[in-house]
Short mmCIF file of C-alpha atoms and ligand atoms in Angstrom, two decimals:
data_model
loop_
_atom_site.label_atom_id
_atom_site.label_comp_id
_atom_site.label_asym_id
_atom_site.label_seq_id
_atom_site.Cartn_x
_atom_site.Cartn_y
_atom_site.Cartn_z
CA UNK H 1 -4.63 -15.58 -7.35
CA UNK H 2 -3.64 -15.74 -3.66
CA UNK H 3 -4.30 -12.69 -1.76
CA UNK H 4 -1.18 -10.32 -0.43
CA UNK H 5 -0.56 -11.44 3.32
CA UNK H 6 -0.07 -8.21 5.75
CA UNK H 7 3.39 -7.65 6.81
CA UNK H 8 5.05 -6.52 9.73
CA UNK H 9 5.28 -2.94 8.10
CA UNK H 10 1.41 -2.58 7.89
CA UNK H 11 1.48 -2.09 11.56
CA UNK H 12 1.94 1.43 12.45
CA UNK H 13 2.82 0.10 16.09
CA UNK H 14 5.49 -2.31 14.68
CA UNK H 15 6.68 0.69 12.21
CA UNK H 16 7.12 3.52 14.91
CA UNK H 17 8.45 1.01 17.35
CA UNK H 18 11.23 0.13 14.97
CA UNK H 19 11.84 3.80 13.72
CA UNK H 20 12.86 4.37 17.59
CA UNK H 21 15.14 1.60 17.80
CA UNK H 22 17.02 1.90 14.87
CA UNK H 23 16.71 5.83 15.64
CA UNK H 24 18.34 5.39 19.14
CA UNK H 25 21.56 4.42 16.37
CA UNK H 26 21.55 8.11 14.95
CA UNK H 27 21.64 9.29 18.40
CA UNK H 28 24.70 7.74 19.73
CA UNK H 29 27.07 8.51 16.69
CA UNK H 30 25.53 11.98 16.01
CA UNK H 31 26.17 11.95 20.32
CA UNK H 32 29.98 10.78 19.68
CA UNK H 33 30.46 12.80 16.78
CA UNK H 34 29.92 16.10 18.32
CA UNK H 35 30.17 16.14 22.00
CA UNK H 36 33.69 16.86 22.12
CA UNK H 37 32.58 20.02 21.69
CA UNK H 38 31.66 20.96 25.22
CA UNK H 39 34.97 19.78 26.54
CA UNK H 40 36.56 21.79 24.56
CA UNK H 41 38.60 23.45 27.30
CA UNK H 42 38.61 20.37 29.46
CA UNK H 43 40.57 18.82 26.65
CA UNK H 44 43.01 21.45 26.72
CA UNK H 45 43.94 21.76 30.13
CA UNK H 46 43.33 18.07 31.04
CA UNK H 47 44.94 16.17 27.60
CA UNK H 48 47.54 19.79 27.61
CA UNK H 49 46.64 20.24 23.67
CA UNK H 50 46.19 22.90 21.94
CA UNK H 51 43.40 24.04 19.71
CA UNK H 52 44.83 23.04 16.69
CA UNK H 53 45.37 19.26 18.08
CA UNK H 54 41.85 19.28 19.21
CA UNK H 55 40.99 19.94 15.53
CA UNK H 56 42.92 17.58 14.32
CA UNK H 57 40.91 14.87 16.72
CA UNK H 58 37.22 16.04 15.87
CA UNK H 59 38.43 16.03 12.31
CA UNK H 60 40.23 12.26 12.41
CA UNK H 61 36.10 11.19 12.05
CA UNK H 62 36.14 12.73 8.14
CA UNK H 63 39.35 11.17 7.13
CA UNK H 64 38.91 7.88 5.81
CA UNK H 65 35.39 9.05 4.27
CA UNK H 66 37.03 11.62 2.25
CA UNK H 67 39.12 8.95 0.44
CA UNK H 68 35.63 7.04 -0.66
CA UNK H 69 34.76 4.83 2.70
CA UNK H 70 30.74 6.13 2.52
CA UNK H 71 31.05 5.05 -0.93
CA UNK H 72 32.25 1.80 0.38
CA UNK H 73 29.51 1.26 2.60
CA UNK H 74 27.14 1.90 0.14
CA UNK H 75 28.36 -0.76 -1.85
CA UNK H 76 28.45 -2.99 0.99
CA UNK H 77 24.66 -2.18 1.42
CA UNK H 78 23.34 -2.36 -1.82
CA UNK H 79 25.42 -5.70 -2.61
CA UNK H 80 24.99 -7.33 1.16
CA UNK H 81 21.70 -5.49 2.48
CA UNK H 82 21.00 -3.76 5.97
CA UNK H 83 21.42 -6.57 8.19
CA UNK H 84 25.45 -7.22 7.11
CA UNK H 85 25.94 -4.04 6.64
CA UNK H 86 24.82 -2.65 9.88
CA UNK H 87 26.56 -5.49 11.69
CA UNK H 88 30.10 -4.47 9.67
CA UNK H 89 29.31 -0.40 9.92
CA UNK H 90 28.02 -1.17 13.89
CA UNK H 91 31.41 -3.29 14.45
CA UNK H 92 33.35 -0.19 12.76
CA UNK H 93 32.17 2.54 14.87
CA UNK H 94 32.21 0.61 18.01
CA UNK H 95 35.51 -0.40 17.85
CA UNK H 96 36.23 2.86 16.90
CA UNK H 97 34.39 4.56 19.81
CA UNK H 98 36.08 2.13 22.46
CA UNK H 99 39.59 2.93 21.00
CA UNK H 100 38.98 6.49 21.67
CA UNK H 101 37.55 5.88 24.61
CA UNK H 102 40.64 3.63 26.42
CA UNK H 103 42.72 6.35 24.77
CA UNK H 104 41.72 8.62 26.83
CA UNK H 105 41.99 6.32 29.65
CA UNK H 106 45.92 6.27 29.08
CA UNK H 107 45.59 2.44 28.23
CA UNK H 108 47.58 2.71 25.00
CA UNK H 109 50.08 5.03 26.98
CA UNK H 110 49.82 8.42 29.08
CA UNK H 111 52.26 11.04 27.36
CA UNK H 112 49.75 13.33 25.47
CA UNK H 113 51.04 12.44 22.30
CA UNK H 114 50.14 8.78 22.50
CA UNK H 115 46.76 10.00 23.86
CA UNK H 116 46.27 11.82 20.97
CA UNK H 117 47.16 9.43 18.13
CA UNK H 118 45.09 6.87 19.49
CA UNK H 119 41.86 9.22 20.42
CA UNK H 120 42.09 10.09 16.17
CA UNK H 121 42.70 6.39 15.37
CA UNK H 122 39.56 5.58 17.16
CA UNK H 123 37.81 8.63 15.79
CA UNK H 124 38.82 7.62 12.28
CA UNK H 125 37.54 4.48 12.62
CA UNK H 126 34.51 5.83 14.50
CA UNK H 127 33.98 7.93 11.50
CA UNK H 128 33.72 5.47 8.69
CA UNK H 129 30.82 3.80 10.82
CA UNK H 130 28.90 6.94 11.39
CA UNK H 131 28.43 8.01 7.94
CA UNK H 132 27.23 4.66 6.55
CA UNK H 133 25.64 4.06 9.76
CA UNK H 134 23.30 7.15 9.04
CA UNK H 135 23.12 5.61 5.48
CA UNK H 136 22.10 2.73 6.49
CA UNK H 137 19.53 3.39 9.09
CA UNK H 138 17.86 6.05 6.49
CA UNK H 139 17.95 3.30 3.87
CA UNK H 140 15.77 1.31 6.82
CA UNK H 141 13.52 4.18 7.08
CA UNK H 142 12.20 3.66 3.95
CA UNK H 143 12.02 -0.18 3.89
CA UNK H 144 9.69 0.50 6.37
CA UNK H 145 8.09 4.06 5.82
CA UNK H 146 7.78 3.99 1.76
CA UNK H 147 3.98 4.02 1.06
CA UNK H 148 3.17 4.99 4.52
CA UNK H 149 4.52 8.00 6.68
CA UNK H 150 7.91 8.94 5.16
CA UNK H 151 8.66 12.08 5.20
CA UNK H 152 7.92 12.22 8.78
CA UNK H 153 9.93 9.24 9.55
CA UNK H 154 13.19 10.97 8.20
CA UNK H 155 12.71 14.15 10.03
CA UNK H 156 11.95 11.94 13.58
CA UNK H 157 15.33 9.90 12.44
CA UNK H 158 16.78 13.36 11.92
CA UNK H 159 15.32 14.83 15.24
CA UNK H 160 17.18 11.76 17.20
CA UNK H 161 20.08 12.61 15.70
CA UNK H 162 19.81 16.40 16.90
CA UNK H 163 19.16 15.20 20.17
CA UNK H 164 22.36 13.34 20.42
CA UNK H 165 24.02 16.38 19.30
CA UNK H 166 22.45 18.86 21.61
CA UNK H 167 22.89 16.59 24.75
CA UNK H 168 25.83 15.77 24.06
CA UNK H 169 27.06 19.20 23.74
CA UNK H 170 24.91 20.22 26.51
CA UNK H 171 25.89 17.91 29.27
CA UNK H 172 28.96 16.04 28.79
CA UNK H 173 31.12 18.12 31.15
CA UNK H 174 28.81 17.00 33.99
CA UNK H 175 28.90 13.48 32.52
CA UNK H 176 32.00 13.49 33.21
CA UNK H 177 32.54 15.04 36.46
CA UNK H 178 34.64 17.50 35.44
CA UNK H 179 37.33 15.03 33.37
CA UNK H 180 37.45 14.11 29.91
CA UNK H 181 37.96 10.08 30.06
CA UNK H 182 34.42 9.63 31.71
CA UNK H 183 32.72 11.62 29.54
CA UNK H 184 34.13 10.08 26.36
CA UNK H 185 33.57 6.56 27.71
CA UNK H 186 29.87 7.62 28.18
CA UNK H 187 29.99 8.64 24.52
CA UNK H 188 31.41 5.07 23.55
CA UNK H 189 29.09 3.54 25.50
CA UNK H 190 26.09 4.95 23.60
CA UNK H 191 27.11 3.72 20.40
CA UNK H 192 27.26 0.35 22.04
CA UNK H 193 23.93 0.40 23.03
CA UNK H 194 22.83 1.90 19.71
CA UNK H 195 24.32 -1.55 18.24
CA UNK H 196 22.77 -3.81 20.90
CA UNK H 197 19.40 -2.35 19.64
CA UNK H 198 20.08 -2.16 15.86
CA UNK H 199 20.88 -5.97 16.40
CA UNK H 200 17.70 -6.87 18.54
CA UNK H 201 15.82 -4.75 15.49
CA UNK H 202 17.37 -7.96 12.77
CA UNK H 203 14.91 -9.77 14.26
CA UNK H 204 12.04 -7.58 12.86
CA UNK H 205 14.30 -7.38 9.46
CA UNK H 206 14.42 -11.06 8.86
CA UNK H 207 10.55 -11.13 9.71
CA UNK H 208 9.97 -8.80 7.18
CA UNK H 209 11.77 -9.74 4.58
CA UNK H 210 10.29 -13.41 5.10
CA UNK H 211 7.04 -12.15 4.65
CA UNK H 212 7.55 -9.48 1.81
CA UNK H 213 9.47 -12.49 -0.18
CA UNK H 214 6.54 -14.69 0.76
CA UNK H 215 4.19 -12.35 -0.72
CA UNK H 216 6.80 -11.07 -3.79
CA UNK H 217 5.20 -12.40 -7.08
CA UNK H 218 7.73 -13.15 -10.13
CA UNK H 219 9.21 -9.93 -12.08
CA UNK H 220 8.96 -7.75 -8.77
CA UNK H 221 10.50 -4.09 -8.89
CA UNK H 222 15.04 -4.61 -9.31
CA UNK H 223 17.18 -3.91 -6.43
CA UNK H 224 19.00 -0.35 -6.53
CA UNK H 225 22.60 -1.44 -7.45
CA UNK H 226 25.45 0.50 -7.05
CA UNK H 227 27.34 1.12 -10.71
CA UNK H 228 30.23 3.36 -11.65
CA UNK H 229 28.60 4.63 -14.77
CA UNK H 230 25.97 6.28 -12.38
CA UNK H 231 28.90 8.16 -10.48
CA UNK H 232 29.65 9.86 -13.74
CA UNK H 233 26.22 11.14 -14.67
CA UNK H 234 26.06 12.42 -11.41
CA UNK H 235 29.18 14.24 -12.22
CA UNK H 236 28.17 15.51 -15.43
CA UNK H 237 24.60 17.03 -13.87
CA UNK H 238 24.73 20.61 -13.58
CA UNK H 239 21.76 20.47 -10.82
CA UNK H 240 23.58 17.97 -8.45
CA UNK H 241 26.97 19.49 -8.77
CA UNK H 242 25.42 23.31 -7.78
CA UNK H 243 23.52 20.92 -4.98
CA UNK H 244 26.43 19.17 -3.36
CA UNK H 245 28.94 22.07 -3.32
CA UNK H 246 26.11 24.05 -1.62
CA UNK H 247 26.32 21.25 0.63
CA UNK H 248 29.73 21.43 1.14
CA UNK H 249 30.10 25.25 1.80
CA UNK H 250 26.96 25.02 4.36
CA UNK H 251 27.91 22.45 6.03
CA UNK H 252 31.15 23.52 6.68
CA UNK H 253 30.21 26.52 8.05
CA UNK H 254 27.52 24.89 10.54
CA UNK H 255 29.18 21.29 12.06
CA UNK H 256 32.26 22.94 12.46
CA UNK H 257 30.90 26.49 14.00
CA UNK H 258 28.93 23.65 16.22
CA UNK H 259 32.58 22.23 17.23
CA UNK H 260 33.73 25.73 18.69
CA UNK H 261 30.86 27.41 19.64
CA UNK H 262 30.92 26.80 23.21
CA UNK H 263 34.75 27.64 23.18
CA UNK H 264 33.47 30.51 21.27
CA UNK H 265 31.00 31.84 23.64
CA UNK H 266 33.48 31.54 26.74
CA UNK H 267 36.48 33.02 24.89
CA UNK H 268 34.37 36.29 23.91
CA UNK H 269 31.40 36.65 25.79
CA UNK H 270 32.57 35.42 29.46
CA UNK H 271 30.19 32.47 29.03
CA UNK H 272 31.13 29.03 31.63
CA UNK H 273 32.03 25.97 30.24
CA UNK H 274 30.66 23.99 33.64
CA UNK H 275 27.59 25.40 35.75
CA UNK H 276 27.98 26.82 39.44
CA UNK H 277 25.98 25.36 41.98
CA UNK H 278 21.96 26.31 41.02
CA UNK H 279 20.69 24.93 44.20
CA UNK H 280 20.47 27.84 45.91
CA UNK H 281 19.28 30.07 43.26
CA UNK H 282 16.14 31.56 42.24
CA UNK H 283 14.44 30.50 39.15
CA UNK H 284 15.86 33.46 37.13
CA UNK H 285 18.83 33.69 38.50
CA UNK H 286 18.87 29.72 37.16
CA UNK H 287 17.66 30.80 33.79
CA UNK H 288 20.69 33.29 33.59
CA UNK H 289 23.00 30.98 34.23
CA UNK H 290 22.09 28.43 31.89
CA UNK H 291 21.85 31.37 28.97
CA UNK H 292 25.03 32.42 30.09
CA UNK H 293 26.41 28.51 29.65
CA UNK H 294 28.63 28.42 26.35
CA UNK H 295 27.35 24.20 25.71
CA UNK H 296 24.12 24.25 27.03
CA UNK H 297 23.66 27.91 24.36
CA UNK H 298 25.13 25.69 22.00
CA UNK H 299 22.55 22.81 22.57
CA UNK H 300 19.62 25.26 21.67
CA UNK H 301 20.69 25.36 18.32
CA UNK H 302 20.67 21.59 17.31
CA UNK H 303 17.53 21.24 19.90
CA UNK H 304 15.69 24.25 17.48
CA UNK H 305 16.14 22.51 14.86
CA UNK H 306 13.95 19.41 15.94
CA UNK H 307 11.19 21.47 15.80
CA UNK H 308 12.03 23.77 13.10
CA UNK H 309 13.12 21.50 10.29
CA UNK H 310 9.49 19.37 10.19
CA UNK H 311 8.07 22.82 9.79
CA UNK H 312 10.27 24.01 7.28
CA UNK H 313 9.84 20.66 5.58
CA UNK H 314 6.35 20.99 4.77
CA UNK H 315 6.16 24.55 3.87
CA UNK H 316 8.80 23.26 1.29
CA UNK H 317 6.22 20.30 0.60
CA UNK H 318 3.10 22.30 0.17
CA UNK H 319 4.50 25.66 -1.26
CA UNK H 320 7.88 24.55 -2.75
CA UNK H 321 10.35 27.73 -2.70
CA UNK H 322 13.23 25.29 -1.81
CA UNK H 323 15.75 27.04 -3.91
CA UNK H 324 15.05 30.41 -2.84
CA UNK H 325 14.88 29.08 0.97
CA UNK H 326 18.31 28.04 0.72
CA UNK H 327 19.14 31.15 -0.70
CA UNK H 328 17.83 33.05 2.69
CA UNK H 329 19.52 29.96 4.62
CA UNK H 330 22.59 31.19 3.13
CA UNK H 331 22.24 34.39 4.36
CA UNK H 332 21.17 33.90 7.33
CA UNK H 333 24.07 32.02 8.06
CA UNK H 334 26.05 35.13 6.68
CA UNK H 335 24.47 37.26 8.89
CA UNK H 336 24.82 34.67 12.12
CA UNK H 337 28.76 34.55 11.10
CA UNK H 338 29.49 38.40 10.88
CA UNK H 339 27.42 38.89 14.20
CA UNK H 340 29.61 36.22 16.35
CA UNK H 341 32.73 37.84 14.66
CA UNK H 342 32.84 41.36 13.90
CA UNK H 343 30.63 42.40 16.96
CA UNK H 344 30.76 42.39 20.95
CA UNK H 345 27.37 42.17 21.97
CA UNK H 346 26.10 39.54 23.67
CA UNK H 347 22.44 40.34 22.34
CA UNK H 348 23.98 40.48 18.78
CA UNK H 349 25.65 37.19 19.87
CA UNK H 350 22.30 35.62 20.78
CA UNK H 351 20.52 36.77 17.11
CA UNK H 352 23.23 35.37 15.38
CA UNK H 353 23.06 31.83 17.37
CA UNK H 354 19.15 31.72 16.70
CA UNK H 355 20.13 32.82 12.88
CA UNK H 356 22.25 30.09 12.68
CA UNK H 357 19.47 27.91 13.70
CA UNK H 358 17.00 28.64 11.24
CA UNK H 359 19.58 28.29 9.11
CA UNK H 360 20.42 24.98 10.12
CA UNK H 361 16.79 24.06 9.88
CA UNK H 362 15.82 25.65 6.75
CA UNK H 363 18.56 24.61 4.58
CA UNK H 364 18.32 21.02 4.79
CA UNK H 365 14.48 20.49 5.28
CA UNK H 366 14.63 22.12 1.41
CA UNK H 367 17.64 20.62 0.36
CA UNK H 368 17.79 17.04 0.98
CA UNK H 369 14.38 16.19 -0.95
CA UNK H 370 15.70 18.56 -4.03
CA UNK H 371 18.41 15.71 -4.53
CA UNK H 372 15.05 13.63 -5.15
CA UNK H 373 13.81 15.93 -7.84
CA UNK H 374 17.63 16.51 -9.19
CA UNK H 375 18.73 12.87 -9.64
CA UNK H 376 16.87 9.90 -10.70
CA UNK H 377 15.31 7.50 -8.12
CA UNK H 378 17.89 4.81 -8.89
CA UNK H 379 20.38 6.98 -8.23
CA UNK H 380 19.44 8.35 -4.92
CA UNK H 381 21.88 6.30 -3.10
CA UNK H 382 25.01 6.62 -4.87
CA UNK H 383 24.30 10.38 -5.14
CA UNK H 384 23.42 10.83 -0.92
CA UNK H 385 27.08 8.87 -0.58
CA UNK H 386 28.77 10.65 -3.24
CA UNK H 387 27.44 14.09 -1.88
CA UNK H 388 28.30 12.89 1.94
CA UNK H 389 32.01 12.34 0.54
CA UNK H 390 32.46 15.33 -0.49
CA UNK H 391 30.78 17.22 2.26
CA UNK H 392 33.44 15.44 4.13
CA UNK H 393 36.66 16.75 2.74
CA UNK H 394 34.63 20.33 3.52
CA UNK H 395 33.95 19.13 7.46
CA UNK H 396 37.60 17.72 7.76
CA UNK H 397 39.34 20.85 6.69
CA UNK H 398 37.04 23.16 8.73
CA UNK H 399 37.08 21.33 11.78
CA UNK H 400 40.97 21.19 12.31
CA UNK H 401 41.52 24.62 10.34
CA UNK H 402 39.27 26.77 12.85
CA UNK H 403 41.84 25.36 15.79
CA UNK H 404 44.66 25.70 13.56
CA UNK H 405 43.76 29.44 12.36
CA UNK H 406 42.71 30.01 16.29
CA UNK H 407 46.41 28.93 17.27
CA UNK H 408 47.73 31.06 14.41
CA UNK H 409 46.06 34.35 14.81
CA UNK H 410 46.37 34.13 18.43
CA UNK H 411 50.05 32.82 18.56
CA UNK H 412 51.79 35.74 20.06
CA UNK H 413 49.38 35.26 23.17
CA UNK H 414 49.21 31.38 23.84
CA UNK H 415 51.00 31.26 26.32
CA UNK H 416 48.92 33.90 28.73
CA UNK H 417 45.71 31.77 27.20
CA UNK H 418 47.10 28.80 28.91
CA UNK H 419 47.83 30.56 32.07
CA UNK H 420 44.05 31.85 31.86
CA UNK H 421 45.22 35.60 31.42
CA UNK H 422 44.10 35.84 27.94
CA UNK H 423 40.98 34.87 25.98
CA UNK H 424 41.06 33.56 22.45
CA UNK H 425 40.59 36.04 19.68
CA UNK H 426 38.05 34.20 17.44
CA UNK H 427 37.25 36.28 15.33
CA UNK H 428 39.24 35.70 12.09
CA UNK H 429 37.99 31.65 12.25
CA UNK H 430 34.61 32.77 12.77
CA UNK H 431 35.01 35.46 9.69
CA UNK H 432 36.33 32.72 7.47
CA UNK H 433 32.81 31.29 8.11
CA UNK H 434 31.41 34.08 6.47
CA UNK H 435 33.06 32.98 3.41
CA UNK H 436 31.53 29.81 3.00
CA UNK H 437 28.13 31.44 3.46
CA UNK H 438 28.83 33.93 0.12
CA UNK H 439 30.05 31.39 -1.64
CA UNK H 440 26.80 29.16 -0.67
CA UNK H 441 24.60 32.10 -1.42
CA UNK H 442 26.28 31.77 -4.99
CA UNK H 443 25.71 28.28 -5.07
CA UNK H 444 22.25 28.43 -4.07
CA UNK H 445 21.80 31.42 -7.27
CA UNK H 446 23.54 28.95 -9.74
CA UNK H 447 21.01 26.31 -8.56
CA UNK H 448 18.15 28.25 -8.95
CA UNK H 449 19.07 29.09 -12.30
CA UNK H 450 19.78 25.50 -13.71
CA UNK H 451 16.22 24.62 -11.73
CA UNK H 452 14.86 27.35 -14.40
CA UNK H 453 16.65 25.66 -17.07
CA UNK H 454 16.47 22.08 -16.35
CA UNK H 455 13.23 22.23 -14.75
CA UNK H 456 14.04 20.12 -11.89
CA UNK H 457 10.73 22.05 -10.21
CA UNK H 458 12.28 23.01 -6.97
CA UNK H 459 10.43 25.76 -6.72
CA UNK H 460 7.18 23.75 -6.83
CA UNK H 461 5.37 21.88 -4.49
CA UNK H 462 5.53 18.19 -3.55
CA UNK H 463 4.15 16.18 -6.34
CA UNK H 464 3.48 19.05 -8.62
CA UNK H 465 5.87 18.29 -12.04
CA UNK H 466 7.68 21.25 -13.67
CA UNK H 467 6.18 21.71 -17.19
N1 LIG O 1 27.03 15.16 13.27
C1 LIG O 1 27.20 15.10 11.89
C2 LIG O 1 26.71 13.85 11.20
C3 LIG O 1 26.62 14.08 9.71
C4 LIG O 1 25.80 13.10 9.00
C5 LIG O 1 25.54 13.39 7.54
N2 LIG O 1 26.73 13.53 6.78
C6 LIG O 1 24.69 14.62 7.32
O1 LIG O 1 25.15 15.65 6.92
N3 LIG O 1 23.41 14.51 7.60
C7 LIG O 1 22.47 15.58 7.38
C8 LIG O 1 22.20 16.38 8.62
O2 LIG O 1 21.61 17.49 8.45
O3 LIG O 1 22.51 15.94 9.73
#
């Protein structure tokens, strides 16, 4: 019997060096996806849009995935494999980003309008390839993590994605200067060079496979193939619906908060959208002013969660508990919701941000490998699209109904917002927030209580079966 050859993937230099390049992916469209949120008020002033239009532009990214487009790409993957995929999905969201990106520019025409319908064209189209982009690049996570270091593979793949979130957010008003068009070009151009490395990391692909397929003896393990009959015994299992409308109401409540939470912070706190000059500060006084920044606040909370998720993760792997952590995630994100609404206190403020960043820690480190112990192996993929779908008709409505209700509630006083004599009342949007956390506190209840029935074990540790 010839002996197994080694493989590319049996070098932990080879594996960590292509978990960063294919990583680097994650961190331009998780970059693109949110960093609109830090020009916020740029946008307004600059484009001359109000906050409903800028929801309907950070929203245009969920649109054509609510009508099935993550499902599509995860056919395309399962039937065509990583490499085609990524090169269609990379193509997608490229495109996509550059559209945006000359929109902005004027190049499709100056009136706001024009700007406008173009910026959510490219956005839409951005959006289809960042969703099956992150399927993609997880599904190349484990081609070359499974039977080695997973688990801490996804959370690093994760963490990059963060990054891009909380940079983005953080900085993108410098990037720009000060305007909009530079800073969404920058944006653009870090998908592009997300691509330009996800194609340089085919080469290791078509290694591998040559060598796994030289060593594959006859009767190997069956591809995972997508099938409509799985779709419906998702839908028919108690455990995965509870799971994904949890999802759903969470999410909603966190991405979209993300969106506004700079806006936030200036319109009711006093907080800056740009920095004054620190040169000539003292270290504390530089401190202040960055804690007293509305997007470089909001870029602690995705930055937290770097650190915090792993954590969380392997309490949830050692101890288990992962139903009743998303339980507290729940309310925690409650209590981070009524906090930023109902109250005026800046210190209040601050405990609510850091709740909301536990929150956003704890609640997927214990959620994403329940869907493991939920659904059947074979069925992980179709059930991470399907659950992505759906979590996108819950993003889409939140991120353009917080502008809309901000418009709505606020409407007698738009006009002295414009003029910079009034600040935005957000505390009905935020409240509405609060809603999705009861209802995901009920959620997570229900799922603890089909995990009692079903014995799904989420409640035990890694490895340890449910009797
Ligand atoms: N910036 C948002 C990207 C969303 C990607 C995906 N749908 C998702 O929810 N991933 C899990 C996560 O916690 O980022």
């Amino acid at each position: 019997m010839d002996a197994i050859k080694k493989t590319l993937k049996d070098s932990a230099a080879i594996r960590w060096l292509v978990l960063v390049i294919i990583s680097m992916f994650m961190f331009g469209t998780y970059w693109f996806q949110d960093f609109m949120s830090g020009l916020k008020g740029l946008m307004m002033s600059e484009l001359g849009i109000n906050s409903s239009q800028f929801g309907l532009i950070i929203s245009s990214t969920t649109w054509a995935n609510m009508v099935g487009m993550i499902m599509v790409g995860g056919i395309i993957l399962d039937k065509w494999g990583i490499r085609v995929a990524g090169v269609v999905f990379g193509i997608v969201a490229s495109l996509g980003a550059s559209i945006t990106a000359m929109a902005t520019y004027g190049v499709f025409g100056d009136d706001p309008g024009t700007m406008m319908k173009f910026m959510m064209a490219g956005r839409m189209l951005f959006g289809i390839g960042l969703e099956s982009i992150c399927v993609i690049v997880t599904r190349t996570t484990v081609k070359w993590f499974k039977g080695y270091e997973l688990a801490l593979a996804m959370a690093i793949n994760v963490a990059f994605g963060r990054f891009g979130t909380a940079f983005g957010t953080a900085f993108s008003v410098e990037i720009g200067g000060g305007h909009v068009a530079p800073a969404v070009a920058f944006a653009a151009s870090l998908i592009g060079f997300g691509f330009i490395l996800f194609l340089a990391y085919l080469i290791f692909d078509i290694r591998l496979d040559k060598q796994v397929n030289a060593n594959k003896k006859e009767g190997g393990e069956p591809e995972e193939d997508f099938k409509f009959s799985d779709l419906v015994k998702l839908a028919t299992n108690k455990g995965f619906i509870y799971i994904t409308l949890l999802c759903v109401a969470f999410y909603s409540a966190v991405f979209p908060f993300i969106q506004y939470a700079p806006d936030l912070l200036v319109n009711k706190f006093g907080f800056t959208y740009q920095l004054p000059d620190l040169s000539s500060m003292t270290l504390f006084e530089k401190i202040g002013a960055i804690f007293h920044n509305g997007p470089k606040v909001t870029g602690l909370i995705p930055l937290g969660t770097i650190l915090f998720t792993p954590i969380f993760g392997s309490i949830v792997d050692k101890k288990g508990k992962a139903a009743s952590l998303m339980i507290l995630g729940a309310f925690l994100l409650i209590f981070a919701h009524v906090s930023l609404s109902l109250f005026n206190s800046v210190t209040l403020g601050y405990l609510g941000l850091v709740s909301l960043g536990v929150a956003f820690a704890l609640v997927p480190a214990a959620m994403w490998p329940s869907v493991a112990k939920i659904v059947a192996e074979n069925r992980l993929g179709t059930a991470y699209s399907s659950m992505f779908t759906i979590q996108n008709w819950g993003l889409g409505l939140f991120f353009w109904g917080i502008g809309a209700l901000l418009d709505f509630v606020n409407r007698a006083d738009l006009a002295a917002i414009k003029a910079g004599e009034k600040m935005y009342d957000y505390t009905i949007p935020i409240l509405t927030l609060v809603i999705c956390g009861v209802i995901s506190i009920f959620l997570a209840f229900m799922l603890l209580r089909a995990d009692k029935q079903n014995k799904y074990g989420l409640e035990l540790p890694s490895g340890v079966e449910a009797k």
